[in-house]
PDB file of C-alpha atoms in Angstrom:
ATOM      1  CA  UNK A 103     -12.710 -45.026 -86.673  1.00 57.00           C
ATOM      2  CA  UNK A 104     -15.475 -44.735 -84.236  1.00 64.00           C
ATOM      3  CA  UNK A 105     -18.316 -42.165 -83.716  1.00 73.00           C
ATOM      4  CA  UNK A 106     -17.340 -39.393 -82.387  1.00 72.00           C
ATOM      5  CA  UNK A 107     -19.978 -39.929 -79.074  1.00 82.00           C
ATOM      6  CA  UNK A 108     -18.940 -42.685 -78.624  1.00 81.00           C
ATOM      7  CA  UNK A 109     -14.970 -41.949 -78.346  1.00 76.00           C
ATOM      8  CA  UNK A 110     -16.018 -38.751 -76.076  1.00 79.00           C
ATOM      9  CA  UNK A 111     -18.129 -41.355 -73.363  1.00 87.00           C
ATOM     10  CA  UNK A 112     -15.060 -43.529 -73.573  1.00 85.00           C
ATOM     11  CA  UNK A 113     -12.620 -40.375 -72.718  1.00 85.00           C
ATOM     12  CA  UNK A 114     -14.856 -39.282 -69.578  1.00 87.00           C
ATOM     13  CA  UNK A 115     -14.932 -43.231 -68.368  1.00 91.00           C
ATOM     14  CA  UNK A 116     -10.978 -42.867 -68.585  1.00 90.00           C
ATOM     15  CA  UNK A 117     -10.787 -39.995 -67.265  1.00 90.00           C
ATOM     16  CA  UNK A 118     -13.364 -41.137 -64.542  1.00 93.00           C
ATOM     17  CA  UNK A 119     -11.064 -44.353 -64.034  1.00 93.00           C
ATOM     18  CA  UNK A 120      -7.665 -42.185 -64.261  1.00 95.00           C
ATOM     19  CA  UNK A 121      -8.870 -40.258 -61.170  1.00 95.00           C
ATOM     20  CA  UNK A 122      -9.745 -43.130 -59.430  1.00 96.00           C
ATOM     21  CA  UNK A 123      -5.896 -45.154 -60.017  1.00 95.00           C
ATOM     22  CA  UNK A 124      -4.459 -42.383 -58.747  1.00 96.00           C
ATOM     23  CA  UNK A 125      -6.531 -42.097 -55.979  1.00 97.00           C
ATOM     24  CA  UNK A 126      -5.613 -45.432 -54.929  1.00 97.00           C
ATOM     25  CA  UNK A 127      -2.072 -44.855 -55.567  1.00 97.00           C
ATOM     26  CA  UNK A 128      -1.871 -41.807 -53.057  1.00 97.00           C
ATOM     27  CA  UNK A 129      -3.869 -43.959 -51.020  1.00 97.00           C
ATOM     28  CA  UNK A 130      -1.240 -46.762 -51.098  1.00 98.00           C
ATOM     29  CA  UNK A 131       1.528 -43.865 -50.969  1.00 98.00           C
ATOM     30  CA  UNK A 132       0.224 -42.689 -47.658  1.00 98.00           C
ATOM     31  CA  UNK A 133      -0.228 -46.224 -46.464  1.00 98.00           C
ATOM     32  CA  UNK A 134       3.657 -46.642 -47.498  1.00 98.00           C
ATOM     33  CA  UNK A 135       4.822 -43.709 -45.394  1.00 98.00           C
ATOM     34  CA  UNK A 136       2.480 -45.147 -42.143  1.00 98.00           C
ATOM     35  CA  UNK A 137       4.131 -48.073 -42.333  1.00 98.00           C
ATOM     36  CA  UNK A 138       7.576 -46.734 -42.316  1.00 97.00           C
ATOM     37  CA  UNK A 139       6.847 -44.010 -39.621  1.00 97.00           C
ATOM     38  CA  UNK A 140       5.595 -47.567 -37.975  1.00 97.00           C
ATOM     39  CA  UNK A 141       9.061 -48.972 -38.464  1.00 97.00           C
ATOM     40  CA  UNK A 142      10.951 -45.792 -37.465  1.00 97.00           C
ATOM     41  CA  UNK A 143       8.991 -46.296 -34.153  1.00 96.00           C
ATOM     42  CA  UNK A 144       9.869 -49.744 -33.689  1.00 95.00           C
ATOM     43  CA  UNK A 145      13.257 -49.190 -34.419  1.00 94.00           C
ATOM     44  CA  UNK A 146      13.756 -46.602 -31.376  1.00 95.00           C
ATOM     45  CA  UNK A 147      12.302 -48.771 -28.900  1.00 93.00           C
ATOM     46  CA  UNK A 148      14.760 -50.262 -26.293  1.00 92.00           C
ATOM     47  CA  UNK A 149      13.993 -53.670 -27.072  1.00 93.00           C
ATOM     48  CA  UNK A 150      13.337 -54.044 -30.615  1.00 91.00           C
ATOM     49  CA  UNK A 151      10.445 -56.518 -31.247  1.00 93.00           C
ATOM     50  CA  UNK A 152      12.107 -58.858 -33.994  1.00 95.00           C
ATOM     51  CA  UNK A 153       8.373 -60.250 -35.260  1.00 96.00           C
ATOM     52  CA  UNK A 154       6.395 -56.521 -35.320  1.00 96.00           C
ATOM     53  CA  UNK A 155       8.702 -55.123 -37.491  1.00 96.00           C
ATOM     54  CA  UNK A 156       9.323 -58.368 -39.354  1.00 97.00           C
ATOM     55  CA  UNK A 157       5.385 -57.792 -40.145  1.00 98.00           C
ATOM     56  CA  UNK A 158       6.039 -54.111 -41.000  1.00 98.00           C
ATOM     57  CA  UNK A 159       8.799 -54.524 -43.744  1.00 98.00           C
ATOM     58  CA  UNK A 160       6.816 -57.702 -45.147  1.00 98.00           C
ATOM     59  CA  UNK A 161       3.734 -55.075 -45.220  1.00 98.00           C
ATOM     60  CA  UNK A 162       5.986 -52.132 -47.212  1.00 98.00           C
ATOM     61  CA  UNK A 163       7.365 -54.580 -49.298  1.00 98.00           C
ATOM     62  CA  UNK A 164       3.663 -55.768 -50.216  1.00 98.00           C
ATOM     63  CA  UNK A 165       2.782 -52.013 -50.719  1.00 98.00           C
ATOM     64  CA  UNK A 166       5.663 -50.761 -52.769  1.00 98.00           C
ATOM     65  CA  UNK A 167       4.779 -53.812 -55.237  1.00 98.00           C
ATOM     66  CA  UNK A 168       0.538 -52.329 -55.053  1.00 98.00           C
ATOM     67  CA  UNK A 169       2.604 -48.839 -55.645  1.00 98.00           C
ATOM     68  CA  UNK A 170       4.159 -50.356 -58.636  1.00 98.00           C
ATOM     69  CA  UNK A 171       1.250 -52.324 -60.523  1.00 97.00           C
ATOM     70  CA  UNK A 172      -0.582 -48.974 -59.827  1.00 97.00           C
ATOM     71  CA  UNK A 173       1.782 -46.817 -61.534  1.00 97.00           C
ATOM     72  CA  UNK A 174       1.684 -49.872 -64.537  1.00 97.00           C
ATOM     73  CA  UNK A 175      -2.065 -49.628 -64.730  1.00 95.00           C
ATOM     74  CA  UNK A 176      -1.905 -45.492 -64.698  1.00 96.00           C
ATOM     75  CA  UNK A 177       0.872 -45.722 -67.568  1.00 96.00           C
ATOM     76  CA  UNK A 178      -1.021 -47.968 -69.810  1.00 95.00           C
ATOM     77  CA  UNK A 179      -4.223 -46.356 -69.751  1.00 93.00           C
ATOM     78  CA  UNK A 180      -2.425 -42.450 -70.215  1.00 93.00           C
ATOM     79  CA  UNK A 181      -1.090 -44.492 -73.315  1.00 94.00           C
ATOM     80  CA  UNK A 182      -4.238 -45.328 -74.418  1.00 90.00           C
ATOM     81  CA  UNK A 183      -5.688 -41.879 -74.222  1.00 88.00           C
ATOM     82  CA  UNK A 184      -2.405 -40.623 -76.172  1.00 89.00           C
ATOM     83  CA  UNK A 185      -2.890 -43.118 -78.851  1.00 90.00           C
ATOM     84  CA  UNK A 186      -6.556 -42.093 -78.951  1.00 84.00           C
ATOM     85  CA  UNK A 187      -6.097 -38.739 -79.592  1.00 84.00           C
ATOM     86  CA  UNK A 188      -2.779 -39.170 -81.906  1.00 87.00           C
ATOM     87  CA  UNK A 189      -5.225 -41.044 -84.248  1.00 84.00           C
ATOM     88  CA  UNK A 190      -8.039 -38.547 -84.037  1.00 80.00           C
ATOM     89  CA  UNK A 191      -5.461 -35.712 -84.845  1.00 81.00           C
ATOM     90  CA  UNK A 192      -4.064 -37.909 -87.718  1.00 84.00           C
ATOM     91  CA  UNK A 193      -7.255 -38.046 -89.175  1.00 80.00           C
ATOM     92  CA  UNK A 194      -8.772 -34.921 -88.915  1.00 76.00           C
ATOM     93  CA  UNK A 195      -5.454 -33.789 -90.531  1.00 82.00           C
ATOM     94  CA  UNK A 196      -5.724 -36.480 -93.325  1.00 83.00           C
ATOM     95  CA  UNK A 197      -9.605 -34.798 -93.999  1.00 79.00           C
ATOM     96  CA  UNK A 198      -8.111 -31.209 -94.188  1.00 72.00           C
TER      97      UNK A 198
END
């Protein structure tokens, strides 16, 4: 098991990186809901420009899949902080 520092540094720089992923993600989410405010726009003009919104749903499609390995990255390292403190619990119980 490691030192106890040295598990507490490695929680903030999680925690530090957590905030930042889902910073990004609402950052992406935002940029998602442009783009299809972007669309709706397009889509009400009389003559519907086949190439912008061609670009738009290419560009949603491109930022639902950031959405997605975002949410992958934010998953795996909340796992990591679970597992973390699962094994510090089971062995501060095992010392009781």
């Amino acid at each position: 098991m490691y030192p106890l520092e040295e598990v507490l540094t490695w929680e903030a720089e999680m925690d530090d990186s957590l905030r930042q992923e889902r910073q990004i993600l609402a950052a992406y989410q935002w940029m998602k809901m442009d783009l299809a405010d972007r669309r709706a726009v397009l889509l009400q003009e009389d003559a519907i420009d086949v190439f912008a919104l061609d670009q738009v749903d290419q560009a949603i499609v491109r930022v639902e899949k950031l959405i997605l390995e975002r949410n992958v990255i934010i998953g795996e390292k909340e796992q990591a902080v679970r597992n973390m403190y699962r094994q510090w619990r089971e062995l501060l119980q095992n010392q009781q």
